[in-house]
Each structure stands twice: as structure tokens, then as C-alpha cells.
Amino acid sequence: MSKLVTNANDILGVKDLREKKVFVEEWGKEVIVREFSGRELQSVLKLGSFKAGDGGDFAILDAAKVCVMAIKDENGARIFTDDQAEDLADKNLQAVMTVFKAALEVSGMTGDEQDKEKNG
């Protein structure tokens, strides 16, 4: 039996964004990549190199901006500031792309994830 929502905290207090740990070989470390919130997704969709339905062809700076939004600490807080996207874009391309792809995947923005949802 499901519990009836009786106040805003019944919804706002739920941890409902998916996350996954991703090992980045070039850094020798694991990062937590969390699904985009609605507000974060809106920011991602405004990036200049975003192509609806594609998920590819991102400029490296835009990919780094996505990573900055998606990489979280164990409490779900961002570990990078927006200003650090350029610094992250100067890191190893493969490392950034590993995190970028994981961010799109966990947020359901890849063709694979969309196909899984359609096919149940």
C-alpha cells in the first residue's frame, strides 16, 4: 500500500534522482554522477552545441559544463563550481567524455536509455 502525500516535504524530501559511480581510468578515481534535476536539464538544453535527440557533437567546453553539473559528492552536492568548467575542459579528453557520457546515460538522454524505456 502506498503512502498518501500529506505535505510538500513528503515529496521534496524524497531522494528521487538516480546516480551511479563511474570509474575514470585516466584519473584513477571513481566519481558519482547524478541524474540532472529539471533545472539542471534546462541549463544543459541551453548549451550551444546541444542537438535535441542526438546527445553527441558537444563542444568540449559544453561537455565539461555538463560534467560540472553532474559530478556530485556523497551528499549530492556539486564538487565543481560553474567557473571551473574551463579548467575541467583542459583535462584529459577521454576522462571528460567518460563522465559526460555517464551523465547523459543516467539522465536518460542517450538513445540506449530511451530505447530501454520504450521497450520496458
JSON list of C-alpha atoms in Angstrom, two decimals:
[
{"chain": "A", "resi": 1, "resn": "MET", "atom": "CA", "xyz": [0.00, 0.00, 0.00]},
{"chain": "A", "resi": 2, "resn": "SER", "atom": "CA", "xyz": [1.36, 3.41, -0.92]},
{"chain": "A", "resi": 3, "resn": "LYS", "atom": "CA", "xyz": [1.57, 6.30, 1.48]},
{"chain": "A", "resi": 4, "resn": "LEU", "atom": "CA", "xyz": [-0.64, 9.32, 0.80]},
{"chain": "A", "resi": 5, "resn": "VAL", "atom": "CA", "xyz": [1.14, 12.64, 0.33]},
{"chain": "A", "resi": 6, "resn": "THR", "atom": "CA", "xyz": [0.04, 14.98, 3.10]},
{"chain": "A", "resi": 7, "resn": "ASN", "atom": "CA", "xyz": [2.54, 17.83, 2.77]},
{"chain": "A", "resi": 8, "resn": "ALA", "atom": "CA", "xyz": [5.25, 19.21, 0.49]},
{"chain": "A", "resi": 9, "resn": "ASN", "atom": "CA", "xyz": [8.06, 17.53, 2.44]},
{"chain": "A", "resi": 10, "resn": "ASP", "atom": "CA", "xyz": [6.58, 14.13, 1.57]},
{"chain": "A", "resi": 11, "resn": "ILE", "atom": "CA", "xyz": [7.74, 14.88, -1.97]},
{"chain": "A", "resi": 12, "resn": "LEU", "atom": "CA", "xyz": [10.57, 17.37, -1.54]},
{"chain": "A", "resi": 13, "resn": "GLY", "atom": "CA", "xyz": [12.31, 15.11, 0.99]},
{"chain": "A", "resi": 14, "resn": "VAL", "atom": "CA", "xyz": [12.48, 12.13, -1.35]},
{"chain": "A", "resi": 15, "resn": "LYS", "atom": "CA", "xyz": [15.82, 11.37, -2.97]},
{"chain": "A", "resi": 16, "resn": "ASP", "atom": "CA", "xyz": [14.48, 10.68, -6.47]},
{"chain": "A", "resi": 17, "resn": "LEU", "atom": "CA", "xyz": [17.41, 11.47, -8.77]},
{"chain": "A", "resi": 18, "resn": "ARG", "atom": "CA", "xyz": [19.35, 8.42, -9.94]},
{"chain": "A", "resi": 19, "resn": "GLU", "atom": "CA", "xyz": [23.09, 8.30, -9.55]},
{"chain": "A", "resi": 20, "resn": "LYS", "atom": "CA", "xyz": [25.90, 5.97, -10.40]},
{"chain": "A", "resi": 21, "resn": "LYS", "atom": "CA", "xyz": [29.57, 5.63, -9.62]},
{"chain": "A", "resi": 22, "resn": "VAL", "atom": "CA", "xyz": [31.84, 5.82, -12.63]},
{"chain": "A", "resi": 23, "resn": "PHE", "atom": "CA", "xyz": [35.50, 4.83, -12.64]},
{"chain": "A", "resi": 24, "resn": "VAL", "atom": "CA", "xyz": [37.58, 7.27, -14.67]},
{"chain": "A", "resi": 25, "resn": "GLU", "atom": "CA", "xyz": [40.71, 5.38, -15.65]},
{"chain": "A", "resi": 26, "resn": "GLU", "atom": "CA", "xyz": [42.73, 8.48, -16.53]},
{"chain": "A", "resi": 27, "resn": "TRP", "atom": "CA", "xyz": [42.18, 9.92, -13.06]},
{"chain": "A", "resi": 28, "resn": "GLY", "atom": "CA", "xyz": [42.44, 6.59, -11.26]},
{"chain": "A", "resi": 29, "resn": "LYS", "atom": "CA", "xyz": [39.34, 7.57, -9.30]},
{"chain": "A", "resi": 30, "resn": "GLU", "atom": "CA", "xyz": [35.62, 6.96, -9.12]},
{"chain": "A", "resi": 31, "resn": "VAL", "atom": "CA", "xyz": [33.14, 9.83, -9.37]},
{"chain": "A", "resi": 32, "resn": "ILE", "atom": "CA", "xyz": [29.47, 9.97, -8.51]},
{"chain": "A", "resi": 33, "resn": "VAL", "atom": "CA", "xyz": [27.40, 11.09, -11.48]},
{"chain": "A", "resi": 34, "resn": "ARG", "atom": "CA", "xyz": [23.84, 12.13, -10.68]},
{"chain": "A", "resi": 35, "resn": "GLU", "atom": "CA", "xyz": [20.85, 12.48, -12.97]},
{"chain": "A", "resi": 36, "resn": "PHE", "atom": "CA", "xyz": [20.02, 16.07, -13.92]},
{"chain": "A", "resi": 37, "resn": "SER", "atom": "CA", "xyz": [17.27, 17.80, -12.00]},
{"chain": "A", "resi": 38, "resn": "GLY", "atom": "CA", "xyz": [14.71, 19.66, -14.09]},
{"chain": "A", "resi": 39, "resn": "ARG", "atom": "CA", "xyz": [16.57, 22.91, -13.53]},
{"chain": "A", "resi": 40, "resn": "GLU", "atom": "CA", "xyz": [19.92, 21.37, -14.48]},
{"chain": "A", "resi": 41, "resn": "LEU", "atom": "CA", "xyz": [18.40, 19.79, -17.58]},
{"chain": "A", "resi": 42, "resn": "GLN", "atom": "CA", "xyz": [17.12, 23.18, -18.65]},
{"chain": "A", "resi": 43, "resn": "SER", "atom": "CA", "xyz": [20.70, 24.50, -18.41]},
{"chain": "A", "resi": 44, "resn": "VAL", "atom": "CA", "xyz": [22.04, 21.55, -20.40]},
{"chain": "A", "resi": 45, "resn": "LEU", "atom": "CA", "xyz": [19.48, 22.08, -23.15]},
{"chain": "A", "resi": 46, "resn": "LYS", "atom": "CA", "xyz": [20.56, 25.73, -23.46]},
{"chain": "A", "resi": 47, "resn": "LEU", "atom": "CA", "xyz": [24.18, 24.81, -24.25]},
{"chain": "A", "resi": 48, "resn": "GLY", "atom": "CA", "xyz": [25.21, 25.97, -27.70]},
{"chain": "A", "resi": 49, "resn": "SER", "atom": "CA", "xyz": [26.31, 22.60, -29.00]},
{"chain": "A", "resi": 50, "resn": "PHE", "atom": "CA", "xyz": [23.32, 20.61, -27.80]},
{"chain": "A", "resi": 51, "resn": "LYS", "atom": "CA", "xyz": [21.38, 18.92, -30.56]},
{"chain": "A", "resi": 52, "resn": "ALA", "atom": "CA", "xyz": [17.97, 17.61, -29.50]},
{"chain": "A", "resi": 53, "resn": "GLY", "atom": "CA", "xyz": [17.77, 13.85, -29.72]},
{"chain": "A", "resi": 54, "resn": "ASP", "atom": "CA", "xyz": [21.43, 13.50, -30.65]},
{"chain": "A", "resi": 55, "resn": "GLY", "atom": "CA", "xyz": [23.47, 13.52, -27.45]},
{"chain": "A", "resi": 56, "resn": "GLY", "atom": "CA", "xyz": [26.63, 13.78, -29.49]},
{"chain": "A", "resi": 57, "resn": "ASP", "atom": "CA", "xyz": [28.65, 16.53, -31.14]},
{"chain": "A", "resi": 58, "resn": "PHE", "atom": "CA", "xyz": [29.18, 18.52, -27.96]},
{"chain": "A", "resi": 59, "resn": "ALA", "atom": "CA", "xyz": [31.98, 21.04, -27.87]},
{"chain": "A", "resi": 60, "resn": "ILE", "atom": "CA", "xyz": [34.46, 20.04, -25.16]},
{"chain": "A", "resi": 61, "resn": "LEU", "atom": "CA", "xyz": [33.64, 23.12, -23.06]},
{"chain": "A", "resi": 62, "resn": "ASP", "atom": "CA", "xyz": [29.94, 22.25, -23.17]},
{"chain": "A", "resi": 63, "resn": "ALA", "atom": "CA", "xyz": [30.76, 18.63, -22.25]},
{"chain": "A", "resi": 64, "resn": "ALA", "atom": "CA", "xyz": [32.79, 19.95, -19.31]},
{"chain": "A", "resi": 65, "resn": "LYS", "atom": "CA", "xyz": [29.85, 22.14, -18.24]},
{"chain": "A", "resi": 66, "resn": "VAL", "atom": "CA", "xyz": [27.65, 19.03, -18.24]},
{"chain": "A", "resi": 67, "resn": "CYS", "atom": "CA", "xyz": [30.23, 17.22, -16.10]},
{"chain": "A", "resi": 68, "resn": "VAL", "atom": "CA", "xyz": [30.42, 20.14, -13.67]},
{"chain": "A", "resi": 69, "resn": "MET", "atom": "CA", "xyz": [26.67, 19.84, -13.14]},
{"chain": "A", "resi": 70, "resn": "ALA", "atom": "CA", "xyz": [26.63, 16.04, -12.91]},
{"chain": "A", "resi": 71, "resn": "ILE", "atom": "CA", "xyz": [29.58, 15.19, -10.64]},
{"chain": "A", "resi": 72, "resn": "LYS", "atom": "CA", "xyz": [28.41, 15.16, -7.02]},
{"chain": "A", "resi": 73, "resn": "ASP", "atom": "CA", "xyz": [29.80, 14.29, -3.61]},
{"chain": "A", "resi": 74, "resn": "GLU", "atom": "CA", "xyz": [28.32, 11.58, -1.39]},
{"chain": "A", "resi": 75, "resn": "ASN", "atom": "CA", "xyz": [25.72, 14.06, -0.08]},
{"chain": "A", "resi": 76, "resn": "GLY", "atom": "CA", "xyz": [24.55, 15.02, -3.58]},
{"chain": "A", "resi": 77, "resn": "ALA", "atom": "CA", "xyz": [26.28, 18.41, -3.62]},
{"chain": "A", "resi": 78, "resn": "ARG", "atom": "CA", "xyz": [28.26, 19.60, -6.64]},
{"chain": "A", "resi": 79, "resn": "ILE", "atom": "CA", "xyz": [32.02, 19.40, -6.23]},
{"chain": "A", "resi": 80, "resn": "PHE", "atom": "CA", "xyz": [32.78, 21.89, -9.04]},
{"chain": "A", "resi": 81, "resn": "THR", "atom": "CA", "xyz": [31.63, 25.46, -9.50]},
{"chain": "A", "resi": 82, "resn": "ASP", "atom": "CA", "xyz": [30.43, 26.72, -12.87]},
{"chain": "A", "resi": 83, "resn": "ASP", "atom": "CA", "xyz": [33.66, 28.72, -13.14]},
{"chain": "A", "resi": 84, "resn": "GLN", "atom": "CA", "xyz": [35.71, 25.51, -13.06]},
{"chain": "A", "resi": 85, "resn": "ALA", "atom": "CA", "xyz": [34.22, 24.15, -16.32]},
{"chain": "A", "resi": 86, "resn": "GLU", "atom": "CA", "xyz": [37.07, 25.66, -18.35]},
{"chain": "A", "resi": 87, "resn": "ASP", "atom": "CA", "xyz": [39.63, 24.02, -16.05]},
{"chain": "A", "resi": 88, "resn": "LEU", "atom": "CA", "xyz": [37.86, 20.68, -16.44]},
{"chain": "A", "resi": 89, "resn": "ALA", "atom": "CA", "xyz": [37.81, 21.15, -20.23]},
{"chain": "A", "resi": 90, "resn": "ASP", "atom": "CA", "xyz": [41.62, 21.31, -20.08]},
{"chain": "A", "resi": 91, "resn": "LYS", "atom": "CA", "xyz": [41.81, 17.83, -18.53]},
{"chain": "A", "resi": 92, "resn": "ASN", "atom": "CA", "xyz": [42.17, 14.58, -20.47]},
{"chain": "A", "resi": 93, "resn": "LEU", "atom": "CA", "xyz": [39.52, 14.46, -23.20]},
{"chain": "A", "resi": 94, "resn": "GLN", "atom": "CA", "xyz": [38.75, 10.76, -22.70]},
{"chain": "A", "resi": 95, "resn": "ALA", "atom": "CA", "xyz": [38.25, 11.29, -18.95]},
{"chain": "A", "resi": 96, "resn": "VAL", "atom": "CA", "xyz": [35.83, 14.18, -19.52]},
{"chain": "A", "resi": 97, "resn": "MET", "atom": "CA", "xyz": [33.96, 12.20, -22.16]},
{"chain": "A", "resi": 98, "resn": "THR", "atom": "CA", "xyz": [33.63, 9.20, -19.83]},
{"chain": "A", "resi": 99, "resn": "VAL", "atom": "CA", "xyz": [31.87, 11.37, -17.26]},
{"chain": "A", "resi": 100, "resn": "PHE", "atom": "CA", "xyz": [29.89, 13.24, -19.92]},
{"chain": "A", "resi": 101, "resn": "LYS", "atom": "CA", "xyz": [28.52, 10.02, -21.42]},
{"chain": "A", "resi": 102, "resn": "ALA", "atom": "CA", "xyz": [27.64, 8.68, -17.96]},
{"chain": "A", "resi": 103, "resn": "ALA", "atom": "CA", "xyz": [25.79, 11.92, -17.16]},
{"chain": "A", "resi": 104, "resn": "LEU", "atom": "CA", "xyz": [23.70, 11.64, -20.31]},
{"chain": "A", "resi": 105, "resn": "GLU", "atom": "CA", "xyz": [23.06, 7.95, -19.67]},
{"chain": "A", "resi": 106, "resn": "VAL", "atom": "CA", "xyz": [21.95, 8.32, -16.04]},
{"chain": "A", "resi": 107, "resn": "SER", "atom": "CA", "xyz": [19.70, 11.21, -17.09]},
{"chain": "A", "resi": 108, "resn": "GLY", "atom": "CA", "xyz": [18.04, 9.15, -19.82]},
{"chain": "A", "resi": 109, "resn": "MET", "atom": "CA", "xyz": [19.41, 11.31, -22.62]},
{"chain": "A", "resi": 110, "resn": "THR", "atom": "CA", "xyz": [21.01, 8.61, -24.76]},
{"chain": "A", "resi": 111, "resn": "GLY", "atom": "CA", "xyz": [19.32, 6.57, -27.44]},
{"chain": "A", "resi": 112, "resn": "ASP", "atom": "CA", "xyz": [20.04, 3.42, -25.39]},
{"chain": "A", "resi": 113, "resn": "GLU", "atom": "CA", "xyz": [18.20, 4.74, -22.34]},
{"chain": "A", "resi": 114, "resn": "GLN", "atom": "CA", "xyz": [15.27, 5.97, -24.41]},
{"chain": "A", "resi": 115, "resn": "ASP", "atom": "CA", "xyz": [15.01, 2.57, -26.11]},
{"chain": "A", "resi": 116, "resn": "LYS", "atom": "CA", "xyz": [15.05, 0.80, -22.73]},
{"chain": "A", "resi": 117, "resn": "GLU", "atom": "CA", "xyz": [12.18, 2.99, -21.50]},
{"chain": "A", "resi": 118, "resn": "LYS", "atom": "CA", "xyz": [10.15, 2.36, -24.68]},
{"chain": "A", "resi": 119, "resn": "ASN", "atom": "CA", "xyz": [10.75, -1.40, -24.60]},
{"chain": "A", "resi": 120, "resn": "GLY", "atom": "CA", "xyz": [10.20, -1.69, -20.85]}
]
